[in-house]
Short mmCIF file of C-alpha atoms and ligand atoms in Angstrom, two decimals:
data_model
loop_
_atom_site.label_atom_id
_atom_site.label_comp_id
_atom_site.label_asym_id
_atom_site.label_seq_id
_atom_site.Cartn_x
_atom_site.Cartn_y
_atom_site.Cartn_z
CA MET J 1 6.70 -85.40 74.61
CA ALA J 2 3.79 -85.41 72.12
CA THR J 3 4.58 -84.79 68.46
CA ILE J 4 2.98 -81.57 67.29
CA THR J 5 2.59 -81.05 63.56
CA ALA J 6 1.44 -77.93 61.77
CA VAL J 7 0.50 -78.54 58.14
CA VAL J 8 0.47 -75.43 55.95
CA ASN J 9 -0.46 -75.47 52.25
CA LEU J 10 1.63 -72.60 50.95
CA ASP J 11 -0.03 -72.78 47.54
CA LEU J 12 -3.57 -72.21 48.84
CA PRO J 13 -3.73 -68.55 49.85
CA GLY J 14 -6.96 -67.46 51.53
CA PRO J 15 -8.46 -64.02 52.13
CA THR J 16 -6.24 -61.02 52.72
CA ILE J 17 -5.40 -60.20 56.34
CA SER J 18 -6.12 -56.50 56.35
CA ARG J 19 -3.30 -54.47 57.87
CA HIS J 20 -6.11 -52.63 59.66
CA VAL J 21 -6.47 -55.47 62.19
CA TYR J 22 -3.22 -54.05 63.56
CA GLY J 23 -5.00 -50.75 64.31
CA HIS J 24 -4.63 -48.65 67.45
CA PHE J 25 -6.77 -46.58 69.77
CA ALA J 26 -5.98 -43.29 71.52
CA GLU J 27 -8.54 -41.87 73.92
CA HIS J 28 -8.54 -38.73 76.05
CA LEU J 29 -7.91 -40.94 79.05
CA GLY J 30 -5.19 -40.68 81.69
CA ARG J 31 -1.80 -40.14 80.04
CA CYS J 32 -2.60 -41.52 76.60
CA ILE J 33 -3.05 -38.22 74.79
CA TYR J 34 -1.61 -35.77 77.34
CA GLY J 35 1.92 -36.85 78.29
CA GLY J 36 1.77 -39.83 75.94
CA PHE J 37 1.33 -38.40 72.46
CA TRP J 38 1.01 -34.72 73.24
CA VAL J 39 3.53 -32.72 75.27
CA GLY J 40 2.93 -29.32 73.68
CA GLU J 41 5.28 -27.25 71.58
CA ASP J 42 7.08 -25.70 74.58
CA SER J 43 7.98 -29.03 76.19
CA ASP J 44 11.58 -30.08 76.89
CA VAL J 45 10.64 -33.48 75.48
CA PRO J 46 11.66 -33.43 71.80
CA ASN J 47 8.50 -32.92 69.79
CA VAL J 48 7.12 -32.09 66.38
CA ARG J 49 4.49 -29.36 66.71
CA GLY J 50 3.76 -30.63 70.26
CA ILE J 51 3.71 -34.36 69.41
CA ARG J 52 6.39 -36.56 71.04
CA ARG J 53 8.98 -37.47 68.45
CA ASP J 54 10.15 -40.71 70.15
CA VAL J 55 6.58 -42.02 70.39
CA VAL J 56 6.01 -41.34 66.70
CA ASP J 57 9.33 -42.99 65.74
CA ALA J 58 8.56 -46.11 67.80
CA LEU J 59 5.07 -46.42 66.32
CA ARG J 60 6.25 -45.86 62.76
CA ALA J 61 8.46 -48.93 63.22
CA ILE J 62 5.41 -51.16 63.71
CA GLY J 63 3.43 -49.63 60.85
CA VAL J 64 0.33 -48.28 62.61
CA PRO J 65 -2.33 -48.60 59.88
CA ASN J 66 -5.09 -46.60 61.57
CA LEU J 67 -5.70 -44.72 64.79
CA ARG J 68 -9.08 -44.50 66.52
CA TRP J 69 -9.82 -41.24 68.38
CA PRO J 70 -11.09 -39.45 70.56
CA GLY J 71 -12.70 -42.39 72.48
CA GLY J 72 -14.11 -44.69 73.78
CA CYS J 73 -16.58 -43.38 76.26
CA PHE J 74 -15.01 -39.93 75.90
CA ALA J 75 -16.16 -39.75 72.28
CA ASP J 76 -19.82 -39.57 73.27
CA ASP J 77 -19.08 -36.54 75.50
CA TYR J 78 -16.83 -34.82 72.96
CA HIS J 79 -17.89 -31.79 70.95
CA TRP J 80 -15.37 -31.29 68.19
CA GLU J 81 -15.92 -27.53 67.78
CA ASP J 82 -14.40 -27.09 71.25
CA GLY J 83 -11.12 -28.51 69.94
CA ILE J 84 -10.40 -26.13 67.03
CA GLY J 85 -9.07 -22.57 66.81
CA PRO J 86 -6.42 -20.91 69.01
CA ARG J 87 -5.56 -23.28 71.85
CA ASP J 88 -5.70 -20.67 74.57
CA GLN J 89 -9.27 -19.81 73.60
CA ARG J 90 -10.70 -23.31 73.49
CA PRO J 91 -13.51 -24.05 75.93
CA ARG J 92 -12.88 -26.55 78.72
CA MET J 93 -14.95 -29.58 79.60
CA VAL J 94 -15.10 -32.25 82.29
CA ASN J 95 -13.80 -35.68 81.37
CA SER J 96 -16.40 -37.39 83.50
CA HIS J 97 -15.47 -40.97 82.60
CA TRP J 98 -11.76 -40.80 83.20
CA GLY J 99 -10.66 -39.27 86.48
CA ASP J 100 -13.22 -36.45 86.42
CA VAL J 101 -10.44 -34.12 85.27
CA VAL J 102 -10.83 -30.88 83.36
CA GLU J 103 -9.94 -31.25 79.69
CA ASP J 104 -8.61 -28.10 78.06
CA ASN J 105 -9.14 -29.32 74.50
CA SER J 106 -5.58 -28.44 73.51
CA PHE J 107 -5.42 -31.67 71.52
CA GLY J 108 -8.21 -31.46 68.96
CA THR J 109 -8.99 -32.20 65.34
CA HIS J 110 -5.95 -30.49 63.78
CA GLU J 111 -3.55 -32.03 66.30
CA PHE J 112 -5.03 -35.50 65.76
CA MET J 113 -4.84 -35.27 61.99
CA ASP J 114 -1.25 -34.01 62.29
CA LEU J 115 -0.46 -37.04 64.46
CA CYS J 116 -1.97 -39.37 61.86
CA GLU J 117 0.13 -37.75 59.13
CA LEU J 118 3.29 -38.12 61.23
CA LEU J 119 2.49 -41.79 61.89
CA GLY J 120 1.46 -42.49 58.30
CA ALA J 121 -1.80 -43.86 59.75
CA ASP J 122 -5.37 -43.57 58.50
CA ALA J 123 -7.73 -41.60 60.72
CA TYR J 124 -10.58 -43.45 62.42
CA ILE J 125 -12.79 -40.84 64.06
CA SER J 126 -15.34 -41.95 66.58
CA GLY J 127 -18.39 -39.70 66.22
CA ASN J 128 -20.62 -38.61 69.08
CA ILE J 129 -24.13 -40.06 69.02
CA GLY J 130 -24.62 -40.21 72.81
CA SER J 131 -24.69 -36.47 73.49
CA GLY J 132 -23.98 -34.89 70.11
CA SER J 133 -26.27 -33.87 67.30
CA VAL J 134 -26.70 -34.97 63.72
CA ARG J 135 -25.62 -31.50 62.67
CA GLU J 136 -22.36 -31.72 64.67
CA MET J 137 -21.53 -35.02 63.02
CA SER J 138 -22.37 -33.69 59.58
CA ASP J 139 -20.32 -30.52 60.10
CA TRP J 140 -17.29 -32.42 61.39
CA ILE J 141 -16.90 -34.61 58.31
CA GLU J 142 -17.46 -31.55 56.09
CA TYR J 143 -14.80 -29.64 58.08
CA LEU J 144 -12.30 -32.47 57.66
CA THR J 145 -12.79 -33.54 54.08
CA ARG J 146 -14.23 -30.77 51.93
CA ALA J 147 -12.06 -28.81 49.50
CA ASP J 148 -14.22 -25.96 48.20
CA ASP J 149 -15.59 -22.84 49.91
CA SER J 150 -18.29 -24.62 51.91
CA PRO J 151 -18.90 -23.13 55.38
CA MET J 152 -16.93 -25.83 57.21
CA ALA J 153 -14.05 -25.92 54.69
CA THR J 154 -13.79 -22.14 55.05
CA LEU J 155 -13.67 -22.48 58.83
CA ARG J 156 -10.91 -25.10 58.56
CA ARG J 157 -8.87 -22.76 56.37
CA ALA J 158 -9.36 -19.95 58.86
CA ASN J 159 -7.83 -22.32 61.42
CA GLY J 160 -4.73 -22.83 59.31
CA ARG J 161 -5.33 -25.92 57.19
CA ASP J 162 -5.91 -25.34 53.51
CA GLU J 163 -6.01 -28.86 52.09
CA PRO J 164 -8.78 -31.22 53.20
CA TRP J 165 -7.72 -34.41 54.94
CA LYS J 166 -8.69 -37.93 54.02
CA VAL J 167 -10.79 -39.68 56.68
CA PRO J 168 -11.48 -43.26 55.63
CA PHE J 169 -13.01 -44.59 58.89
CA TRP J 170 -15.87 -43.19 60.95
CA GLY J 171 -17.45 -44.63 64.08
CA LEU J 172 -21.15 -44.12 64.74
CA GLY J 173 -21.23 -43.93 68.54
CA ASN J 174 -19.36 -46.09 71.04
CA GLU J 175 -20.70 -48.75 73.39
CA ALA J 176 -24.23 -47.46 72.86
CA TRP J 177 -25.37 -50.23 75.23
CA GLY J 178 -23.35 -48.57 78.05
CA CYS J 179 -21.46 -45.28 78.35
CA GLY J 180 -22.66 -44.23 74.89
CA GLY J 181 -26.23 -43.69 76.01
CA ASN J 182 -27.44 -46.87 77.74
CA LEU J 183 -29.60 -47.54 74.72
CA ARG J 184 -31.49 -50.62 73.68
CA VAL J 185 -30.27 -51.89 70.34
CA GLU J 186 -33.74 -51.40 68.87
CA GLN J 187 -33.43 -47.70 69.72
CA PHE J 188 -29.81 -47.45 68.58
CA VAL J 189 -30.34 -48.86 65.08
CA SER J 190 -32.56 -45.92 64.13
CA LEU J 191 -29.97 -43.46 65.39
CA ALA J 192 -27.13 -45.30 63.63
CA ARG J 193 -29.03 -45.17 60.32
CA GLN J 194 -29.83 -41.48 60.78
CA TYR J 195 -26.29 -40.40 61.75
CA ALA J 196 -24.77 -42.56 59.01
CA THR J 197 -26.90 -40.71 56.46
CA TYR J 198 -25.41 -37.37 57.46
CA THR J 199 -21.82 -38.67 57.65
CA ARG J 200 -21.42 -37.73 54.03
CA ASP J 201 -18.86 -38.56 51.39
CA HIS J 202 -17.46 -35.19 50.32
CA ALA J 203 -15.55 -34.90 47.05
CA ASP J 204 -13.47 -38.08 46.63
CA ASN J 205 -13.34 -38.96 50.34
CA ARG J 206 -15.10 -42.30 50.86
CA VAL J 207 -16.10 -43.00 54.44
CA TYR J 208 -16.35 -46.52 55.85
CA ARG J 209 -18.99 -46.15 58.58
CA ILE J 210 -18.81 -48.43 61.60
CA ALA J 211 -21.89 -48.72 63.83
CA ALA J 212 -21.29 -49.24 67.56
CA GLY J 213 -21.65 -52.96 68.04
CA ALA J 214 -21.97 -55.68 70.59
CA HIS J 215 -20.40 -56.22 73.97
CA GLU J 216 -18.79 -59.65 74.12
CA ASP J 217 -21.38 -62.34 73.32
CA ASP J 218 -24.40 -60.11 72.80
CA TYR J 219 -25.39 -61.78 69.53
CA HIS J 220 -28.83 -60.15 69.68
CA TRP J 221 -27.13 -56.76 69.25
CA THR J 222 -25.30 -57.92 66.12
CA GLU J 223 -28.39 -59.61 64.73
CA THR J 224 -30.52 -56.49 65.21
CA LEU J 225 -27.92 -54.33 63.48
CA MET J 226 -27.68 -56.82 60.61
CA ARG J 227 -31.47 -56.73 60.16
CA SER J 228 -31.36 -52.95 59.93
CA PHE J 229 -29.29 -52.77 56.73
CA ASP J 230 -30.80 -51.84 53.41
CA PRO J 231 -31.16 -55.04 51.34
CA LEU J 232 -27.70 -56.59 51.19
CA ASP J 233 -28.30 -58.74 48.12
CA GLN J 234 -28.27 -55.86 45.64
CA ASP J 235 -25.52 -56.86 43.19
CA ASP J 236 -22.19 -55.12 43.76
CA ARG J 237 -23.37 -52.19 45.83
CA PRO J 238 -21.72 -51.67 49.20
CA ALA J 239 -23.71 -52.13 52.37
CA THR J 240 -25.78 -49.09 53.38
CA PRO J 241 -26.32 -46.93 55.33
CA PHE J 242 -23.24 -48.11 57.26
CA GLN J 243 -20.62 -50.61 56.22
CA ALA J 244 -19.50 -52.39 59.40
CA VAL J 245 -20.46 -53.26 62.95
CA SER J 246 -18.08 -53.32 65.88
CA LEU J 247 -17.36 -55.67 68.77
CA HIS J 248 -15.67 -55.00 72.13
CA TYR J 249 -14.07 -57.59 74.38
CA TYR J 250 -11.48 -57.16 77.15
CA THR J 251 -9.45 -59.92 78.81
CA ARG J 252 -9.27 -59.93 82.62
CA THR J 253 -8.96 -62.69 85.19
CA GLY J 254 -11.18 -61.21 87.93
CA SER J 255 -14.38 -59.22 88.22
CA TRP J 256 -14.81 -55.65 86.96
CA ALA J 257 -14.21 -54.50 90.54
CA GLU J 258 -10.98 -56.52 90.92
CA LYS J 259 -9.73 -57.29 87.48
CA GLY J 260 -6.47 -58.99 88.45
CA LYS J 261 -2.94 -57.68 88.76
CA ALA J 262 -0.77 -56.96 85.76
CA THR J 263 2.53 -58.22 87.18
CA GLU J 264 1.61 -60.37 90.18
CA PHE J 265 -0.26 -63.48 89.18
CA SER J 266 -0.20 -67.21 89.77
CA THR J 267 0.34 -69.86 87.11
CA ASP J 268 -3.41 -70.52 87.27
CA GLU J 269 -4.05 -66.88 86.46
CA TRP J 270 -1.58 -67.13 83.57
CA TYR J 271 -3.72 -69.88 82.04
CA LEU J 272 -6.96 -68.15 82.95
CA ALA J 273 -5.91 -64.98 81.10
CA LEU J 274 -4.87 -66.93 78.00
CA SER J 275 -8.03 -69.00 78.08
CA ARG J 276 -10.13 -65.84 78.31
CA ALA J 277 -8.10 -64.28 75.47
CA SER J 278 -8.74 -67.33 73.33
CA TRP J 279 -12.48 -66.69 73.77
CA MET J 280 -12.02 -64.06 71.05
CA GLU J 281 -11.89 -66.91 68.51
CA GLU J 282 -15.38 -68.06 69.53
CA LEU J 283 -16.72 -64.51 69.68
CA VAL J 284 -15.65 -63.58 66.16
CA ALA J 285 -16.77 -66.98 64.83
CA ARG J 286 -20.24 -66.69 66.33
CA HIS J 287 -20.78 -63.02 65.47
CA SER J 288 -19.64 -63.92 61.94
CA THR J 289 -22.17 -66.75 61.81
CA VAL J 290 -24.94 -64.30 62.70
CA MET J 291 -23.67 -61.91 60.03
CA ASP J 292 -23.43 -64.68 57.42
CA ARG J 293 -27.16 -65.32 57.76
CA TYR J 294 -27.96 -61.81 56.51
CA ASP J 295 -24.85 -61.13 54.46
CA PRO J 296 -23.44 -64.27 52.83
CA ALA J 297 -21.44 -62.12 50.39
CA LYS J 298 -19.57 -60.63 53.37
CA LYS J 299 -20.12 -57.01 52.42
CA VAL J 300 -20.40 -55.95 56.06
CA GLY J 301 -17.19 -55.85 58.07
CA LEU J 302 -16.70 -56.89 61.69
CA VAL J 303 -14.48 -54.33 63.44
CA VAL J 304 -13.08 -55.32 66.86
CA ASP J 305 -12.29 -51.74 67.76
CA GLU J 306 -11.54 -52.38 71.44
CA TRP J 307 -9.67 -55.42 72.69
CA GLY J 308 -6.84 -56.26 75.06
CA THR J 309 -6.11 -56.83 78.73
CA TRP J 310 -7.69 -54.76 81.47
CA TRP J 311 -5.91 -55.13 84.83
CA ASP J 312 -6.06 -53.24 88.12
CA VAL J 313 -4.16 -49.97 87.81
CA GLU J 314 -0.56 -49.83 89.02
CA PRO J 315 -0.43 -49.10 92.76
CA GLY J 316 -0.30 -45.40 93.52
CA THR J 317 -1.72 -44.28 90.17
CA GLU J 318 -5.06 -42.57 89.62
CA PRO J 319 -7.76 -45.29 89.29
CA GLY J 320 -9.50 -43.43 86.46
CA PHE J 321 -6.32 -43.29 84.35
CA LEU J 322 -6.11 -47.04 83.66
CA TYR J 323 -2.32 -47.17 83.73
CA GLN J 324 -1.09 -50.78 83.87
CA GLN J 325 2.18 -52.66 83.34
CA ASN J 326 2.50 -55.14 80.52
CA THR J 327 4.20 -58.54 80.77
CA LEU J 328 5.04 -61.53 78.64
CA ARG J 329 1.49 -62.72 79.45
CA ASP J 330 0.08 -59.64 77.72
CA ALA J 331 2.25 -60.39 74.68
CA LEU J 332 0.73 -63.86 74.40
CA VAL J 333 -2.78 -62.47 74.90
CA ALA J 334 -2.04 -60.29 71.86
CA SER J 335 -0.62 -63.12 69.74
CA VAL J 336 -3.66 -65.32 70.47
CA HIS J 337 -5.96 -62.48 69.36
CA PHE J 338 -4.03 -62.05 66.12
CA ASP J 339 -4.29 -65.77 65.37
CA ALA J 340 -8.08 -65.44 65.73
CA PHE J 341 -8.21 -62.33 63.52
CA HIS J 342 -6.06 -64.01 60.86
CA ARG J 343 -8.29 -67.09 60.85
CA HIS J 344 -11.36 -64.88 60.36
CA ALA J 345 -9.81 -62.54 57.81
CA ASP J 346 -12.88 -62.98 55.62
CA ARG J 347 -15.01 -61.05 58.14
CA VAL J 348 -12.72 -59.23 60.60
CA VAL J 349 -11.58 -56.25 58.55
CA MET J 350 -10.19 -54.13 61.34
CA ALA J 351 -9.27 -54.20 65.04
CA ASN J 352 -7.92 -51.66 67.53
CA ILE J 353 -6.01 -52.62 70.63
CA ALA J 354 -6.83 -50.55 73.71
CA GLN J 355 -4.80 -48.38 73.98
CA THR J 356 -1.59 -47.17 72.36
CA VAL J 357 0.30 -45.26 75.10
CA ASN J 358 0.06 -45.44 78.93
CA VAL J 359 -3.48 -46.89 79.03
CA LEU J 360 -4.56 -50.55 79.34
CA GLN J 361 -2.59 -52.92 77.06
CA ALA J 362 -0.25 -50.25 75.73
CA MET J 363 2.54 -50.48 73.19
CA ILE J 364 4.46 -47.73 74.94
CA LEU J 365 4.77 -46.59 78.56
CA THR J 366 6.25 -43.20 79.38
CA ASP J 367 7.57 -42.09 82.74
CA PRO J 368 5.74 -38.97 83.95
CA GLU J 369 8.84 -37.61 85.72
CA SER J 370 11.82 -38.50 83.53
CA GLY J 371 9.88 -38.79 80.28
CA ALA J 372 11.66 -42.12 79.56
CA LEU J 373 9.96 -44.30 76.98
CA VAL J 374 9.58 -48.07 77.36
CA LEU J 375 8.43 -50.49 74.67
CA THR J 376 6.21 -53.22 76.11
CA PRO J 377 6.24 -56.95 75.27
CA THR J 378 2.97 -56.34 73.38
CA TYR J 379 4.77 -53.82 71.14
CA HIS J 380 7.18 -56.57 70.10
CA VAL J 381 4.34 -58.87 69.00
CA PHE J 382 3.03 -56.11 66.73
CA GLU J 383 6.53 -55.63 65.31
CA MET J 384 7.16 -59.36 64.81
CA ASN J 385 3.81 -59.73 63.02
CA ARG J 386 4.33 -56.90 60.53
CA GLY J 387 4.74 -59.42 57.72
CA HIS J 388 1.06 -60.38 58.05
CA HIS J 389 -0.15 -56.91 57.04
CA ASP J 390 -2.14 -57.27 53.80
CA ALA J 391 -0.77 -60.78 53.21
CA ALA J 392 -2.97 -63.75 52.22
CA ALA J 393 -4.03 -65.90 55.17
CA LEU J 394 -2.91 -69.53 55.12
CA ASP J 395 -4.73 -72.25 57.04
CA VAL J 396 -2.60 -73.92 59.71
CA HIS J 397 -3.75 -77.45 60.53
CA LEU J 398 -2.37 -78.18 64.01
CA LYS J 399 -2.24 -81.82 65.10
CA GLY J 400 -1.19 -83.14 68.48
CA ALA J 401 -1.03 -79.84 70.37
CA PRO J 402 -1.44 -80.36 74.13
CA GLU J 403 -4.59 -79.00 75.73
CA LYS J 404 -5.61 -77.89 79.18
CA GLU J 405 -9.06 -77.48 80.72
CA VAL J 406 -9.32 -73.95 82.07
CA ASP J 407 -12.43 -72.23 83.35
CA GLY J 408 -14.76 -74.59 81.47
CA ARG J 409 -12.93 -74.14 78.19
CA THR J 410 -10.31 -76.26 76.42
CA LEU J 411 -7.19 -74.19 75.88
CA GLY J 412 -4.83 -75.39 73.15
CA LEU J 413 -1.34 -74.78 74.50
CA VAL J 414 0.05 -74.04 71.05
CA SER J 415 -1.58 -71.42 68.86
CA ALA J 416 -0.48 -70.62 65.31
CA SER J 417 -1.37 -68.71 62.17
CA ALA J 418 0.35 -67.99 58.87
CA SER J 419 0.23 -65.84 55.77
CA THR J 420 1.99 -65.46 52.45
CA ARG J 421 2.87 -62.69 50.08
CA GLY J 422 4.87 -63.15 46.88
CA ASP J 423 7.90 -65.29 47.58
CA SER J 424 7.71 -65.25 51.34
CA ALA J 425 5.55 -66.54 54.16
CA LEU J 426 5.31 -65.83 57.86
CA VAL J 427 4.34 -68.38 60.50
CA SER J 428 3.50 -67.12 64.02
CA MET J 429 3.45 -69.55 66.94
CA SER J 430 2.66 -69.12 70.62
CA ASN J 431 3.59 -71.61 73.29
CA LEU J 432 1.13 -70.92 76.11
CA ASP J 433 2.59 -73.68 78.27
CA ALA J 434 3.87 -71.98 81.41
CA ALA J 435 6.54 -74.62 82.04
CA GLY J 436 7.10 -76.90 79.07
CA ALA J 437 8.96 -76.43 75.81
CA HIS J 438 7.41 -78.03 72.71
CA THR J 439 8.69 -78.95 69.29
CA VAL J 440 6.42 -78.19 66.36
CA THR J 441 7.09 -79.85 63.02
CA LEU J 442 6.11 -77.46 60.25
CA ASP J 443 4.95 -79.53 57.28
CA LEU J 444 5.11 -76.93 54.55
CA ARG J 445 3.44 -78.13 51.37
CA GLY J 446 2.88 -76.82 47.86
CA ARG J 447 6.00 -74.67 47.42
CA ASP J 448 9.66 -75.23 48.17
CA ILE J 449 11.40 -73.50 51.05
CA THR J 450 14.65 -71.80 50.10
CA GLY J 451 15.43 -70.02 53.37
CA HIS J 452 14.16 -69.40 56.87
CA ARG J 453 14.76 -67.02 59.79
CA ALA J 454 13.18 -67.27 63.23
CA ARG J 455 12.82 -64.88 66.13
CA VAL J 456 11.58 -65.57 69.63
CA LEU J 457 10.08 -63.45 72.40
CA THR J 458 10.40 -64.95 75.86
CA ALA J 459 11.91 -64.34 79.27
CA PRO J 460 12.74 -66.41 82.35
CA GLY J 461 9.61 -65.34 84.28
CA LEU J 462 5.95 -65.35 83.25
CA ALA J 463 5.56 -61.81 84.61
CA ALA J 464 8.71 -60.44 82.98
CA HIS J 465 8.21 -56.86 81.83
CA ASN J 466 10.15 -53.85 80.65
CA THR J 467 10.90 -50.80 82.75
CA ALA J 468 12.98 -47.66 82.31
CA ALA J 469 15.69 -49.38 84.38
CA ASP J 470 15.50 -52.58 82.33
CA PRO J 471 13.92 -51.76 78.96
CA GLY J 472 15.11 -54.97 77.27
CA ALA J 473 13.91 -57.55 79.81
CA VAL J 474 11.45 -58.84 77.20
CA ALA J 475 12.69 -58.29 73.66
CA PRO J 476 12.86 -60.45 70.53
CA SER J 477 16.04 -62.32 69.67
CA VAL J 478 17.20 -64.52 66.83
CA HIS J 479 16.10 -68.13 67.37
CA ASP J 480 18.35 -70.87 66.12
CA GLY J 481 16.28 -73.78 67.42
CA ILE J 482 15.22 -74.97 63.96
CA ARG J 483 16.20 -78.19 62.17
CA VAL J 484 15.48 -78.86 58.52
CA ARG J 485 14.39 -82.39 57.56
CA GLY J 486 13.54 -82.40 53.87
CA SER J 487 10.37 -80.29 53.51
CA LEU J 488 9.85 -80.36 57.28
CA LEU J 489 11.07 -77.70 59.70
CA GLU J 490 11.35 -78.75 63.32
CA VAL J 491 10.89 -75.67 65.48
CA GLU J 492 11.61 -75.66 69.19
CA LEU J 493 9.22 -73.45 71.11
CA PRO J 494 10.64 -72.55 74.51
CA ALA J 495 8.17 -72.56 77.41
CA HIS J 496 5.98 -69.43 77.51
CA SER J 497 7.22 -67.96 74.27
CA TYR J 498 6.13 -66.28 71.08
CA LEU J 499 7.96 -67.11 67.88
CA THR J 500 7.87 -66.15 64.22
CA VAL J 501 9.39 -68.02 61.29
CA GLU J 502 9.93 -66.09 58.09
CA LEU J 503 10.18 -68.30 55.03
CA ASP J 504 11.63 -67.71 51.59
CA ILE J 505 9.66 -69.78 49.12
CA ASP J 506 10.20 -70.57 45.48
CA ALA J 507 8.09 -68.90 42.83
CA ALA J 508 7.54 -72.04 40.81
CA ARG J 509 4.18 -73.40 41.91
CA ILE J 510 1.55 -70.75 42.45
CA GLY J 511 -1.87 -72.04 43.49
CA VAL J 512 -5.35 -70.74 42.81
CA PRO J 513 -6.40 -68.06 45.30
CA SER J 514 -9.28 -69.06 47.53
CA MET J 515 -12.71 -67.76 46.53
CA SER J 516 -13.93 -67.71 50.11
CA GLY J 517 -12.72 -64.20 50.90
CA ARG J 518 -14.68 -61.14 51.82
CA ARG J 519 -15.68 -58.47 49.33
CA GLN J 520 -12.33 -56.75 49.52
CA ASP J 521 -13.26 -54.18 46.90
CA LEU J 522 -15.77 -52.73 49.38
CA PHE J 523 -13.18 -51.97 52.08
CA PRO J 524 -10.68 -49.08 51.97
CA GLY J 525 -7.38 -50.50 50.69
O1 AHR Y 601 -10.74 -48.37 76.60
C1 AHR Y 601 -11.32 -47.89 77.78
C2 AHR Y 601 -12.84 -47.85 77.71
O2 AHR Y 601 -13.33 -49.15 77.59
C3 AHR Y 601 -13.44 -47.14 76.54
O3 AHR Y 601 -13.52 -45.77 76.72
C4 AHR Y 601 -14.80 -47.75 76.45
O4 AHR Y 601 -15.33 -47.74 75.15
C5 AHR Y 601 -14.61 -49.14 77.00
O5 AHR Y 601 -15.56 -49.46 77.95
#
């Protein structure tokens, strides 16, 4: 078996990995909001003001930093005024993208902000450019964030909320190249600048505005947005009129018509999914290169506000509801994405997996009949990676990792990333090899290791997944496959596994922080 070494210089911390790359996304789609988060106050399911208590408790345990809402495609059909005031008097609308169902608007602005407060998450509101107006956008942010007796603040109070909320993140449209208006980027940049202007900072609320960005490898879209900024070389001023651009990429093994099955797949499809997931590394690298040309000081953030697996829906479920199971393969898709985000922490300031409950690559699945809640393998990756939130990225130099040619791309079968904070460090490792275990020698330099703890996420089968009948089929456990040899740690990675090693490190030798980071002072903390 080849010797795999991972060299990590613990005394050379790089840019901060924003906790916001562990962000989430909740759309009015299928059973994400209704049945997932929202059951209503009269439900038998234990709830807090209509919001499922068990869902909130599970999500609090992974530290959800921000939640994007109300879409997705739905956002560009959504008119926020329909979702305020007494619930039984709210107008209805057709959710034309997702199942063509009638939406009764019972979950609106107040319910969403209540959810964010329960989760301890920052609000990321996706504003409607596709079918909304500048005035709607302007009124919404005033309604949410203004404290005085302005017209919108007065309306908010009349609807039962005295104090303004904080809204740090605001999306300007969604997929403007598709469901958000089928616009050309040249057309969209003017709209993005105009809507950004009217998404105002009220009182001490500072909004970080994110313009709808590229699909996959559409570098022209990113380049055109970058050209549209006010001059970016003006001393310490933040980027204007918006502060970030987004990027969307979904992992699937088939076509959009037949995306591949969530739980029935061959070993070839295992590798194909992981190879396609690893494309995220190239996407963020190349979009960042385009951005660097216009913004070498890295004032503008790259926000990957939709990512994850997109499989065929579970048999017997409504095609427009995007309900899919979630296996060990999905967990490794997630870990590979996080490695890419950590490596590009200087540019990727935020990311949102699609979506939190019952839709696409969810953290949580709920049973529509029994109400039972299941944590997915992907949930466990988020939990195991909590130590990376707001920690300083560390480079991991991997040598000797086996590779496999898949779909015209070279897939490294071991993926890793690391971070440090104070007297601890966290190393995350994924073994993408479907059949073979590997031993990685961690060569930890620059500071002394005084303790270590490892956990592993794996299961006998590649398609192992959790169900109400077997909720712990894929769950983390303590890993004792580590041997210490001086300053080297030999870590056994079981086949198809995800593993984290938490290190206690001495405080003696502190290095000089890297100067290559992004302008962190320009991003909400
Ligand atoms: O996440 C599901 C959908 O995928 C979103 O609504 C849309 O933005 C994307 O195409």
